[in-house]
CSV table of C-alpha atoms and ligand atoms in Angstrom, one decimal:
chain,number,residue,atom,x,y,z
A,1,UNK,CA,-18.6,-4.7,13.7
A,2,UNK,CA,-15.2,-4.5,15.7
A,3,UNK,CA,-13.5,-7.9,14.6
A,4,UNK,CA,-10.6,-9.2,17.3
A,5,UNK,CA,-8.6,-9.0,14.3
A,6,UNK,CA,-9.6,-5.0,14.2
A,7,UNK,CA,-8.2,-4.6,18.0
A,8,UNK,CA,-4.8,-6.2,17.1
A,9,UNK,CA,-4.6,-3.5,14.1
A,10,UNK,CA,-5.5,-0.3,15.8
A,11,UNK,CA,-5.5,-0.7,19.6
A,12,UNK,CA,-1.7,-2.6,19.6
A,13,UNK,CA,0.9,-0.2,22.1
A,14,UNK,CA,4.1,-0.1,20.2
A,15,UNK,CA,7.7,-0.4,22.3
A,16,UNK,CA,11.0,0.8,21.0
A,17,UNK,CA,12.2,-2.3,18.9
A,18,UNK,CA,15.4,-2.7,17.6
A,19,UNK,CA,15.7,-3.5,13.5
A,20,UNK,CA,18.7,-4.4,11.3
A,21,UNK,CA,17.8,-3.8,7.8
A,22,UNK,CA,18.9,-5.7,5.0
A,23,UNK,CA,18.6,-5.5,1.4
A,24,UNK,CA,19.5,-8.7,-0.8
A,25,UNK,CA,19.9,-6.6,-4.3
A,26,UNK,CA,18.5,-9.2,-7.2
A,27,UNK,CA,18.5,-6.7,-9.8
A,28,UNK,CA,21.4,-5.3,-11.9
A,29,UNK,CA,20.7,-1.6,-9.9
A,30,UNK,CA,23.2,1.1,-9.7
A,31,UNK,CA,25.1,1.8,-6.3
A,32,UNK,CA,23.2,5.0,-5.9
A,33,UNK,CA,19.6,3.4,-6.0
A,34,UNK,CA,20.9,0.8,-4.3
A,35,UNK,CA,21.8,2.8,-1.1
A,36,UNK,CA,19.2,5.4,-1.7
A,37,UNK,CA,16.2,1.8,-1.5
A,38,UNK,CA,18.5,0.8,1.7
A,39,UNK,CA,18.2,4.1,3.2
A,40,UNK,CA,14.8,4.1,2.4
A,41,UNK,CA,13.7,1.3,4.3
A,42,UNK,CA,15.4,2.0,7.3
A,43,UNK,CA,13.3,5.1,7.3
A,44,UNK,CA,10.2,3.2,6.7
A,45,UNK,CA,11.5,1.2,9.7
A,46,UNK,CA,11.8,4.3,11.9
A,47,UNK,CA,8.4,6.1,11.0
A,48,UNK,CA,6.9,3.4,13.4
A,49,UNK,CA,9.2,4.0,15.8
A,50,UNK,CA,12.5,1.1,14.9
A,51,UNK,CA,15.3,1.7,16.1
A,52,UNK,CA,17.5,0.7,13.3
A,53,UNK,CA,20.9,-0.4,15.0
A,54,UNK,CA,22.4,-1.7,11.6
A,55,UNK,CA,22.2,-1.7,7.8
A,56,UNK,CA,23.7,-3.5,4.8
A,57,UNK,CA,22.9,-4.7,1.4
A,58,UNK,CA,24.4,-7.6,-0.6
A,59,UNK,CA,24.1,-8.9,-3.9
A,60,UNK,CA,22.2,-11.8,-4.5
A,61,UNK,CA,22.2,-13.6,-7.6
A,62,UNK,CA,19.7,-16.6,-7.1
A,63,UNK,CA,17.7,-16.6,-4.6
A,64,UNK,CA,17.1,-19.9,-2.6
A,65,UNK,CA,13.4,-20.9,-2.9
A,66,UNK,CA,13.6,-21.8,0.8
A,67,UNK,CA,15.6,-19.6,2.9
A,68,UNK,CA,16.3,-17.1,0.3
A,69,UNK,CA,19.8,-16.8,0.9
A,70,UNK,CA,22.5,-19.8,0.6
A,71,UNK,CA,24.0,-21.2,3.9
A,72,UNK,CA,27.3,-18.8,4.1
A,73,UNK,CA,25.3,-15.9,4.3
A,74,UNK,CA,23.1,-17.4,6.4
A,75,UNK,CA,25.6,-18.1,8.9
A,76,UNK,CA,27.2,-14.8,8.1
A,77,UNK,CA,23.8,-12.9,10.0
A,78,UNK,CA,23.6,-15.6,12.6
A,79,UNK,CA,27.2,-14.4,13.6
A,80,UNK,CA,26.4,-10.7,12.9
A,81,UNK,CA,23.4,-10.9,15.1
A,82,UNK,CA,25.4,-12.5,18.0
A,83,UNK,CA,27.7,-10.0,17.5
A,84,UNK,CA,25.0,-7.0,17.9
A,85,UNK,CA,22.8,-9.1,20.9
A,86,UNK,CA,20.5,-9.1,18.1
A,87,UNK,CA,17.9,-11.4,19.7
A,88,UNK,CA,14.2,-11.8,21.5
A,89,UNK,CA,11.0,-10.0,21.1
A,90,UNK,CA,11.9,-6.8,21.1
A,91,UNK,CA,14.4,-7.2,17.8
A,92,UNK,CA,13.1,-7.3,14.2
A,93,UNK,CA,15.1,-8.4,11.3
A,94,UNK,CA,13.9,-5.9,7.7
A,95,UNK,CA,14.2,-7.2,4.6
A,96,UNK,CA,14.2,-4.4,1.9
A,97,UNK,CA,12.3,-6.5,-0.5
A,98,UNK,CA,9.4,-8.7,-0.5
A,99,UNK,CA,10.4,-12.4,0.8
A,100,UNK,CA,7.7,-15.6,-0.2
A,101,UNK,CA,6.0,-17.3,3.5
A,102,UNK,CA,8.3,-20.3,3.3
A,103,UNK,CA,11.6,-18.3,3.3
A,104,UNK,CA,10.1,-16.3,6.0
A,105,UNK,CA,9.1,-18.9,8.2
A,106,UNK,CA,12.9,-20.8,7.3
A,107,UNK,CA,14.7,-17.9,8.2
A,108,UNK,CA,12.4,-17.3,11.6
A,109,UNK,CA,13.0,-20.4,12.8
A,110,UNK,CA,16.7,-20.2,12.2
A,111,UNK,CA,17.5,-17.0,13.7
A,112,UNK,CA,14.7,-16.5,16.3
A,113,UNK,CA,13.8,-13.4,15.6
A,114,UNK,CA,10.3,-11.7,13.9
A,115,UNK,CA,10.6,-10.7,10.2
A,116,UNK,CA,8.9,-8.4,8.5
A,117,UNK,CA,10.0,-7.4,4.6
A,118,UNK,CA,8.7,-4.6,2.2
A,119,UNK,CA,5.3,-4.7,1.9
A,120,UNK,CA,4.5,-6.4,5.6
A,121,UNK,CA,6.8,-3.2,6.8
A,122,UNK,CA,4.4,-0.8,4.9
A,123,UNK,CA,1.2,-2.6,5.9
A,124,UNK,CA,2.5,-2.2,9.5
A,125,UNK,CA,2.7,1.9,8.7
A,126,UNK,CA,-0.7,2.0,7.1
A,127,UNK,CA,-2.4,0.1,10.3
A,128,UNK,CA,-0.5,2.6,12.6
A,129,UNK,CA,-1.1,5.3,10.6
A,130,UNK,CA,-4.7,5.4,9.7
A,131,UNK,CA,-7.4,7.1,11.5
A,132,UNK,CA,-10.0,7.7,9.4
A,133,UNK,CA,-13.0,4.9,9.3
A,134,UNK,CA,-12.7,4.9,5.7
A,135,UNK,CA,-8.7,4.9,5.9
A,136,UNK,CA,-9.2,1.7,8.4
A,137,UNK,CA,-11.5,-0.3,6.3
A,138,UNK,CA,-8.9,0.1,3.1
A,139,UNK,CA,-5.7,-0.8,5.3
A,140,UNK,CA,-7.5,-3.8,6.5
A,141,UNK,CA,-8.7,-4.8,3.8
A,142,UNK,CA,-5.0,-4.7,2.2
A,143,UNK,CA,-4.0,-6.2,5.4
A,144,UNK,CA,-6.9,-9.5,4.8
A,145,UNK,CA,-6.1,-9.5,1.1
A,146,UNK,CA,-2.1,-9.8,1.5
A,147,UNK,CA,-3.0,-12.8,4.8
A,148,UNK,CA,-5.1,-14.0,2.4
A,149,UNK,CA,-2.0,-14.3,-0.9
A,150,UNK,CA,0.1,-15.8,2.3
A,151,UNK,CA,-2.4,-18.5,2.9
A,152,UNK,CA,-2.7,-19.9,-0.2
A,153,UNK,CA,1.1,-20.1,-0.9
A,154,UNK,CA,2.3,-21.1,2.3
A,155,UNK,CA,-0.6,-22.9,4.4
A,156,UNK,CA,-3.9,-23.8,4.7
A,157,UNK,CA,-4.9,-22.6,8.1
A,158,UNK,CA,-3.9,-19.3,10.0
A,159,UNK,CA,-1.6,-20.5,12.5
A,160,UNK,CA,0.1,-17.5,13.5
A,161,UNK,CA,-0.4,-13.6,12.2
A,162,UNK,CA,2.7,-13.2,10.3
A,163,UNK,CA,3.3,-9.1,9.6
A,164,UNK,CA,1.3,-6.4,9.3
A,165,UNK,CA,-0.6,-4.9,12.1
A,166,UNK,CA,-0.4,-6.0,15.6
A,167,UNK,CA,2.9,-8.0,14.6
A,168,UNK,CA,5.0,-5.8,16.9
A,169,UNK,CA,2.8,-6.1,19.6
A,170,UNK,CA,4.9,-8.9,21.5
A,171,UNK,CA,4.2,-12.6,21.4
A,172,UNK,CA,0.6,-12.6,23.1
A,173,UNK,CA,-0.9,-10.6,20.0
A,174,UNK,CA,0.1,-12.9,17.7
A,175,UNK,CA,-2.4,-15.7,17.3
A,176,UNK,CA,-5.0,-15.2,14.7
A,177,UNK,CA,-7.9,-17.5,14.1
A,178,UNK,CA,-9.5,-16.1,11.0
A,179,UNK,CA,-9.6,-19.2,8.9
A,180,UNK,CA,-9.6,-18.5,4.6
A,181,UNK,CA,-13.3,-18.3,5.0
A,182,UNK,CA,-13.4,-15.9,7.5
A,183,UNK,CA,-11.2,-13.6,5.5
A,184,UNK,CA,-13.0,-13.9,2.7
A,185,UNK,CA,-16.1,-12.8,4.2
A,186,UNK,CA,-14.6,-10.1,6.0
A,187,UNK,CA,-13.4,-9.1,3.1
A,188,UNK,CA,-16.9,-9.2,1.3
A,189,UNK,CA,-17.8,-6.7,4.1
A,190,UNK,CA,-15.0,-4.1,3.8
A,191,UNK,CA,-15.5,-4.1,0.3
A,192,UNK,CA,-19.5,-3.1,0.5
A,193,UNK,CA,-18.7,-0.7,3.4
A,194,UNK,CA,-15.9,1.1,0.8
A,195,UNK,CA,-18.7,0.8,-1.9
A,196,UNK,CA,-21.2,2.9,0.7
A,197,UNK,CA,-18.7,5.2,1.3
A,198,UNK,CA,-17.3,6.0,-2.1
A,199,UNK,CA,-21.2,6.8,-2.7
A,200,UNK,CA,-21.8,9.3,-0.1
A,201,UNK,CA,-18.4,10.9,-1.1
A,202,UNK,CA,-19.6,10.9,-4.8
A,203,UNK,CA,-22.2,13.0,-4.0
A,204,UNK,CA,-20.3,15.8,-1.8
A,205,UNK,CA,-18.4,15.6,-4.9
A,206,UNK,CA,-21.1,16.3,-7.5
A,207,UNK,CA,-22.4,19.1,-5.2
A,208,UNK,CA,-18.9,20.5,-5.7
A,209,UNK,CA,-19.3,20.0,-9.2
A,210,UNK,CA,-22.8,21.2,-9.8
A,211,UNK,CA,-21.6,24.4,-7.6
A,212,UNK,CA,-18.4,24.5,-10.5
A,213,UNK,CA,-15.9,25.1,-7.9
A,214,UNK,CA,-12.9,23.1,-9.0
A,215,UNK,CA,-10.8,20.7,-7.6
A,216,UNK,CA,-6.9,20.6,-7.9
A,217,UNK,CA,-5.3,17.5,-5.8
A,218,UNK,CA,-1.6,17.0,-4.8
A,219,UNK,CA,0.0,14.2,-5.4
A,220,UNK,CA,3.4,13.0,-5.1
A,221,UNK,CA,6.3,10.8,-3.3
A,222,UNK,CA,5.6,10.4,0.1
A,223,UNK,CA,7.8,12.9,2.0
A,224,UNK,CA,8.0,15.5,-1.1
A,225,UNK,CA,5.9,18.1,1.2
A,226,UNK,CA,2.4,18.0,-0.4
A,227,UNK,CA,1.0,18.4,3.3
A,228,UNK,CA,3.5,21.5,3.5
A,229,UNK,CA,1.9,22.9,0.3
A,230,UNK,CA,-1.7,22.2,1.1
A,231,UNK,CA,-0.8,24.1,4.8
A,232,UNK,CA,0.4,27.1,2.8
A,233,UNK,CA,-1.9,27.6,0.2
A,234,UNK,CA,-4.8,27.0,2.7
A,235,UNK,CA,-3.9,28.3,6.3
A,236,UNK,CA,-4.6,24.8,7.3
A,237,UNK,CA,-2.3,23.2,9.7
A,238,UNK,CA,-2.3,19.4,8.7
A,239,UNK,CA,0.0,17.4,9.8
A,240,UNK,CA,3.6,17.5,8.4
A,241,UNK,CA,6.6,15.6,9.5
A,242,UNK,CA,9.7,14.2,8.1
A,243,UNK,CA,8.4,11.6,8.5
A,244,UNK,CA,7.1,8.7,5.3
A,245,UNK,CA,3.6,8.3,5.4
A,246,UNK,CA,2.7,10.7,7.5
A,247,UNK,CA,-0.8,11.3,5.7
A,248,UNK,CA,-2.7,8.6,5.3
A,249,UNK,CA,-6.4,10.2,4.9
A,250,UNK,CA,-7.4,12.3,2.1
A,251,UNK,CA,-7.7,15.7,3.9
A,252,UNK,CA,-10.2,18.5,1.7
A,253,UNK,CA,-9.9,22.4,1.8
A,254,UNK,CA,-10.4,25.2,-0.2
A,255,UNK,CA,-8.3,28.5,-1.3
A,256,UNK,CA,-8.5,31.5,-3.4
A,257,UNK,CA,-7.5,32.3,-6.3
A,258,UNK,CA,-8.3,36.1,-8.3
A,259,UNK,CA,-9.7,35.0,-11.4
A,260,UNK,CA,-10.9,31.3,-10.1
A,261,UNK,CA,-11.9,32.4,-6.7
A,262,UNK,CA,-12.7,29.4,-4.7
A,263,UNK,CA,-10.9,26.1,-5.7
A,264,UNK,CA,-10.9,23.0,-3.7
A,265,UNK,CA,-7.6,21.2,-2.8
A,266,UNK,CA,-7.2,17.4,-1.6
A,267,UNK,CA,-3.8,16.7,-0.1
A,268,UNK,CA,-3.3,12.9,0.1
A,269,UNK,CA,-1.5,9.4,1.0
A,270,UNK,CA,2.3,9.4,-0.7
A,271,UNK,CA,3.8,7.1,-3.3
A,272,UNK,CA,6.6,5.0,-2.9
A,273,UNK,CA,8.8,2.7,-4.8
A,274,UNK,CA,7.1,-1.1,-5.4
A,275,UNK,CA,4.0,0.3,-3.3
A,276,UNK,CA,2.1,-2.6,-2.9
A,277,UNK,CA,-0.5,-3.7,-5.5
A,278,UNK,CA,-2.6,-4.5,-2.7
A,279,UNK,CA,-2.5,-1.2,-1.4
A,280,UNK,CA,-2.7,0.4,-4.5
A,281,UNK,CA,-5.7,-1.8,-4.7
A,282,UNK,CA,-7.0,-1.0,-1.0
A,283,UNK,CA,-6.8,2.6,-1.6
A,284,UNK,CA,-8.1,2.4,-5.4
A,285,UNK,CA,-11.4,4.2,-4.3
A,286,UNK,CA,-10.3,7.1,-2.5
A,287,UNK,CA,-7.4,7.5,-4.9
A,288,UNK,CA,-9.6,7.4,-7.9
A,289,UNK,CA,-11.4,10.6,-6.4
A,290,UNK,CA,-8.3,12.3,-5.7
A,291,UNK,CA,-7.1,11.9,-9.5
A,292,UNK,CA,-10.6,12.9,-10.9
A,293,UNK,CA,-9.8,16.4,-10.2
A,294,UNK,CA,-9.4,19.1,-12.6
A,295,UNK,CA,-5.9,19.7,-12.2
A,296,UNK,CA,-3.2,17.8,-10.6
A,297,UNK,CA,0.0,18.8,-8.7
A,298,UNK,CA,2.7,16.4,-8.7
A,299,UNK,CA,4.8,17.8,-5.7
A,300,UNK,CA,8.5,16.7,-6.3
A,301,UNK,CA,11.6,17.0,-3.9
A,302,UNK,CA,14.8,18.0,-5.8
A,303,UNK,CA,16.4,18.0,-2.8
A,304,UNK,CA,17.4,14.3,-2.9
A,305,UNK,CA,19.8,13.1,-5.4
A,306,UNK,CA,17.0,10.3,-6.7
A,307,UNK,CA,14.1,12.7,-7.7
A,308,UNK,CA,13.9,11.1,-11.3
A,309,UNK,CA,13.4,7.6,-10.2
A,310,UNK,CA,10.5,9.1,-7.3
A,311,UNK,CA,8.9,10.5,-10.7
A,312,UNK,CA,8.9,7.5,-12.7
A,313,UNK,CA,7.9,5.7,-9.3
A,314,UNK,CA,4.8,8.3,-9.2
A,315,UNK,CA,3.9,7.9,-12.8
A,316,UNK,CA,4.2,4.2,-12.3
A,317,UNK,CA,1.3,4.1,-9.6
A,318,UNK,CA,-0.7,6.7,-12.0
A,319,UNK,CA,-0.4,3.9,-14.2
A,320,UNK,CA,-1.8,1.1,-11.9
A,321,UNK,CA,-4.8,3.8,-11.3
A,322,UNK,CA,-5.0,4.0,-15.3
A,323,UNK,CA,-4.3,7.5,-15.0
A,324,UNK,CA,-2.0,8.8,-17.9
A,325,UNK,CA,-1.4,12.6,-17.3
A,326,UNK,CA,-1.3,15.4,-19.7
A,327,UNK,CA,-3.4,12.9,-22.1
A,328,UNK,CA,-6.6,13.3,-24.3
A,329,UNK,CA,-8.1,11.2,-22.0
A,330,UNK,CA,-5.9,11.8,-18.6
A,331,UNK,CA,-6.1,14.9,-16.4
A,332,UNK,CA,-3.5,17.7,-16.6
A,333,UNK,CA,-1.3,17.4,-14.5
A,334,UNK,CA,1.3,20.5,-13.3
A,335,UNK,CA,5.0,19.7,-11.8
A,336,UNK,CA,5.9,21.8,-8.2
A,337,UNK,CA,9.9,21.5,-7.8
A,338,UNK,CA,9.7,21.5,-4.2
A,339,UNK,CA,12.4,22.1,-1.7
A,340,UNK,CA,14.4,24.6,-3.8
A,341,UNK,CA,15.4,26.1,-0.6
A,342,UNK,CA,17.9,23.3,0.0
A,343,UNK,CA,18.4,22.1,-3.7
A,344,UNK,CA,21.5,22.8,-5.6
A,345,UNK,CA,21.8,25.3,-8.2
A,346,UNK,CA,22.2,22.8,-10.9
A,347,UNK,CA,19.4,21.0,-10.1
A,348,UNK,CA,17.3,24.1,-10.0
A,349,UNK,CA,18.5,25.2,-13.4
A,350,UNK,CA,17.3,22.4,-15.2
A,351,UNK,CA,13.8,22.7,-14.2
A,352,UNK,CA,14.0,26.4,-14.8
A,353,UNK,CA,11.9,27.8,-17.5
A,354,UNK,CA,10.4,24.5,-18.3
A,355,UNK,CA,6.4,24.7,-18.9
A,356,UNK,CA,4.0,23.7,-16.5
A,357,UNK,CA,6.6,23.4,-14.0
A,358,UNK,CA,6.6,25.8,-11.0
A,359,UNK,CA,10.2,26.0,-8.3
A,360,UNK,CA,9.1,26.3,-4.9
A,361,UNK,CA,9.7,26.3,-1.7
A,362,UNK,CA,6.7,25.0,0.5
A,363,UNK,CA,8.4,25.9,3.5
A,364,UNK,CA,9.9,29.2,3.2
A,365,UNK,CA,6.9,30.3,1.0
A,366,UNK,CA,9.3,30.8,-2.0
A,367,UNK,CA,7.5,30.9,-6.0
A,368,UNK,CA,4.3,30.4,-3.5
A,369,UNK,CA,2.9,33.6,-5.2
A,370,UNK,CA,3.9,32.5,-8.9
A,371,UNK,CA,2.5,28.6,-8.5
A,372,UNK,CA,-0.9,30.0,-7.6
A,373,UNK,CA,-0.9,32.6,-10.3
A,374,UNK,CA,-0.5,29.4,-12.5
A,375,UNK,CA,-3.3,27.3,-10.9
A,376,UNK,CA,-5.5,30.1,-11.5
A,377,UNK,CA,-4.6,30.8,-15.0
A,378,UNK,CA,-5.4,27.8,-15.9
A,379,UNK,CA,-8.2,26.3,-14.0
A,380,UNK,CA,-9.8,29.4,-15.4
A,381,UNK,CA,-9.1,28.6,-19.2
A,382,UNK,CA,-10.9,25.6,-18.4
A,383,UNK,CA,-13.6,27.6,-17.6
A,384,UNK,CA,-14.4,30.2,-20.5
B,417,LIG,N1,13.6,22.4,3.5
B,417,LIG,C1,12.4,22.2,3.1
B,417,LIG,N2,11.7,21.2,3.7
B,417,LIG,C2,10.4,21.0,3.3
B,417,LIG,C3,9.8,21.8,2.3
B,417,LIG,N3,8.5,21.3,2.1
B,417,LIG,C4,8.4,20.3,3.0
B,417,LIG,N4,9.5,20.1,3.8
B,417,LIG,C5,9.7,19.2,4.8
B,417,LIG,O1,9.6,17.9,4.3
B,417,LIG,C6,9.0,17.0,5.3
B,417,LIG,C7,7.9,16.3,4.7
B,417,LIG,O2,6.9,17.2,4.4
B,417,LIG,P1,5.3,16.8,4.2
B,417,LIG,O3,4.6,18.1,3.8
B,417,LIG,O4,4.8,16.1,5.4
B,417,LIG,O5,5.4,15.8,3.0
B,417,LIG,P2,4.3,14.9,2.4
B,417,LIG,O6,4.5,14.9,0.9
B,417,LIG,O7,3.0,15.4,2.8
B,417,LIG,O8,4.6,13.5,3.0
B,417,LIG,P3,3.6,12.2,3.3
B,417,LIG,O9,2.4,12.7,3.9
B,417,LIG,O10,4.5,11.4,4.2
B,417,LIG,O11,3.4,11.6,1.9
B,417,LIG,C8,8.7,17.8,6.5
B,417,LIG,O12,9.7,17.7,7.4
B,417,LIG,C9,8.6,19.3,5.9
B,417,LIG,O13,8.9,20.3,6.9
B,417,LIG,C10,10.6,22.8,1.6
B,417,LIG,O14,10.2,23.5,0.7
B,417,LIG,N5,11.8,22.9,2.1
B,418,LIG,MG1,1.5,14.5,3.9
C-alpha cells in the first residue's frame, strides 16, 4: 500500500536550496573535531544537493530549553541572515546537532526559515537515497519512528511534517495528517513487511551457507571507498561518488580467490558520527546480515586527518548492533587502510607491518593483490 505519506518521501523534486550550517559545540571537543563535525555537515548538506553559502560554529555552554540559544546570539543570526538575504522557501538553516521540537519550532518562527538538524538532515539523505523496497520500508520506518519521538515531546497531533523527507519540497508538501495512531499502525506494517523480507533473505543466505561459499562484508565510514573496493575486487560497477551516503542498499557479488575460490562480498550503507539510533534501529535487519559474515572488512580512509575518531565511530555502531569484533563470540574482522594513494608517509608507516591490516589503494589498484591473498588465507583456515 502506497501511503500519501510514501509519495512525499520518494516522489518529492528537489530545487537548489540555499543552507547555512551551524554547529552550537556543547561538549569540551578539540578544534580539529570541531571543524572536521562542521565540515561534515555541510557535506551532508550538499549530498542532497544544498548549496551551503555559509558555515560557523560557536560554543555553547547551556543550552536554552526553548530556543536553544540565548537572545544575543539569537539576534546575532537574525542580522547574519539579513546580511546573506538569507530568507524564504528556498533557504534552510542546518544545525550540526540534534535540536528538541520546541526549540525548533521557537527558532522557526523567529527567523522564518525551515530547520532541519543532524538526524532530520540524515533522514532527508536516506529518503532521497534509497531505492530498494526493502531500503524504503527501513527509511520510513526510521522516518515514522523519529515523527513519532517528535510527537510525544512536542504535540499531540501532526500539524505540520517537520524534517525528513518531503521537507524540502516547498510549502504545499508540508502538511501531514497521520495522527499518533496512524503512525503506529504504519509502523506495525513496515515492521511485518521487514520481518517477511529478512526471511526470504535468510534463506538465499542459508543456500549460500549449505553451498559453503563464504561471505566477507565491508564495512566502514561512509565515504572511506568500500563501493570502490567491492568494484575492484568484483568487476562490478556500483555506484561510487564522493559523495556521503552514496550506498544505501546492501549490494551482493561474488570473487575469486586461489585457495577459497568463490567468496561472496556485500558492500553496504556507511557509518557516521551520532548515526541515529533510529536508523541504526531501521536498518538493524539488513545490517545484522551484513555482520553475520565470515569475515569482515573495515575499509578505513587515512587520508583525512580524523581517521581514529571514524574508527571508534565505526566500532561504536558495531556496538549498537552487539557486534564486538575479533571476539570469542564476534566475527573477525580485517582493517583495509584505504586511500594510501593520497595519505602521508607518516600515516602510512604506522599502519605498516601491523597484523590483520592490509594498505591499499581502492582506486589505483595498489596492495589490491596482497589484501586478497589475505582474505583467502584466511577464509580458508576457517575451512580445514
Ligand atoms: N584517492 C583515492 N580516492 C578513493 C579511493 N577509494 C575511494 N576513493 C574515492 O572516495 C570516494 C568515496 O568512495 P566510495 O567507494 O563511494 O565510498 P563508500 O565507502 O562506498 O561511501 P558510502 O557509500 O557513501 O558509504 C569516491 O570519490 C572514490 O573515488 C582511493 O583509494 N584513493
Ligand atoms: Mg558506497
Amino acid at each position: 500500500m502506497i501511503t500519501p505519506f510514501m509519495y512525499k518521501c520518494y516522489y518529492t523534486k528537489l530545487i537548489m536550496k540555499k543552507a547555512i550550517v551551524i554547529y552550537p559545540v556543547l561538549e569540551n571537543l578539540d578544534k580539529n573535531l570541531i571543524e572536521n563535525k562542521l565540515i561534515e555537515t555541510c557535506n551532508l548538506a550538499e549530498a542532497i544537493y544544498l548549496d551551503v553559502i555559509h558555515k560557523e560554529y560557536f560554543k555553547l555552554n547551556k543550552p536554552d530549553p526553548r530556543a536553544l540559544m540565548r537572545k544575543g546570539k539569537v539576534n546575532y543570526f537574525l542580522e547574519l541572515f539579513n546580511d546573506f538575504n538569507f530568507k524564504g522557501n528556498d533557504s534552510i538553516l542546518i544545525f550540526a546537532i540534534d535540536i528538541s521540537p520546541i526549540q525548533q519550532r521557537n527558532l522557526e518562527k523567529i527567523y522564518k526559515i525551515k530547520i532541519l538538524d543532524k538526524t532530520s538532515l540524515i533522514l532527508e539523505i536516506f529518503g532521497e537515497r534509497a531505492f530498494s523496497k526493502i531500503g524504503r520500508i527501513q527509511v520510513e520506518l526510521a522516518h515514522l519512528s523519529w515523527q513519532k519521538s517528535r510527537l510525544v515531546r512536542s504535540w499531540t497531533h501532526l500539524e505540520r511534517q517537520r524534517g525528513g523527507f518531503g521537507f524540502l519540497g516547498g510549502p504545499g508538501e508540508s502538511q501531514i495528517e497521520l495522527d499518533k495512531r496512524m503512525i503506529n499502525k504504519r509502523i506495525k506494517q513496515l515492521k511485518f513487511l521487514i520481518l517477511k523480507a529478512k526471511k526470504t533473505r535468510e534463506i538465499q543466505y542459508n543456500n549460500r551457507q549449505k553451498k559453503r561459499v563464504p561471505v566477507v562484508s565491508l564495512l566502514g565510514y561512509t565515504n572511506a571507498g568500500k563501493s570502490t573496493l567491492f568494484n575492484s575486487l568484483t568487476k562490478l560497477k556500483v555506484s561510487a561518488k564522493n559523495k556521503l551516503f552514496e550506498t544505501l542498499d546492501t549490494k551482493i557479488s561474488y570473487f575469486y580467490l586461489p585457495l577459497t575460490k568463490k567468496a561472496y562480498i556485500n558492500d553496504t550503507v556507511g557509518f557516521i558520527s551520532d548515526l541515529p539510533t533510529l536508523l541504526v534501529e531501521a536498518f538493524k535487519s539488513t545490517l545484522d546480515e551484513v555482520t553475520k559474515a565470515d569475515l569482515l572488512i573495515h575499509v578505513r580512509d587515512i587520508s583525512i586527518s580524523n581517521h581514529e575518531e571514524q574508527k571508534t565511530d565505526v566500532l561504536n555502531v558495531l556496538k549498537q548492533l552487539n557486534i564486538i569484533p575479533n571476539t570469542i563470540e564476534g566475527p573477525p574482522m580485517i582493517e583495509v587502510i584505504n586511500k594510501v594513494d593520497v595519505s602521508n608517509a607518516e600515516s602510512k608507516n604506522f599502519f605498516k607491518n601491523k597484523k590483520n591490516t592490509f594498505l591499499i589503494s581502492a582506486k589505483t589498484g595498489e596492495g589490491i593483490e596482497s589484501l586478497k591473498k589475505g582474505i583467502d588465507k584466511i577464509l580458508h583456515s576457517f575451512s580445514v
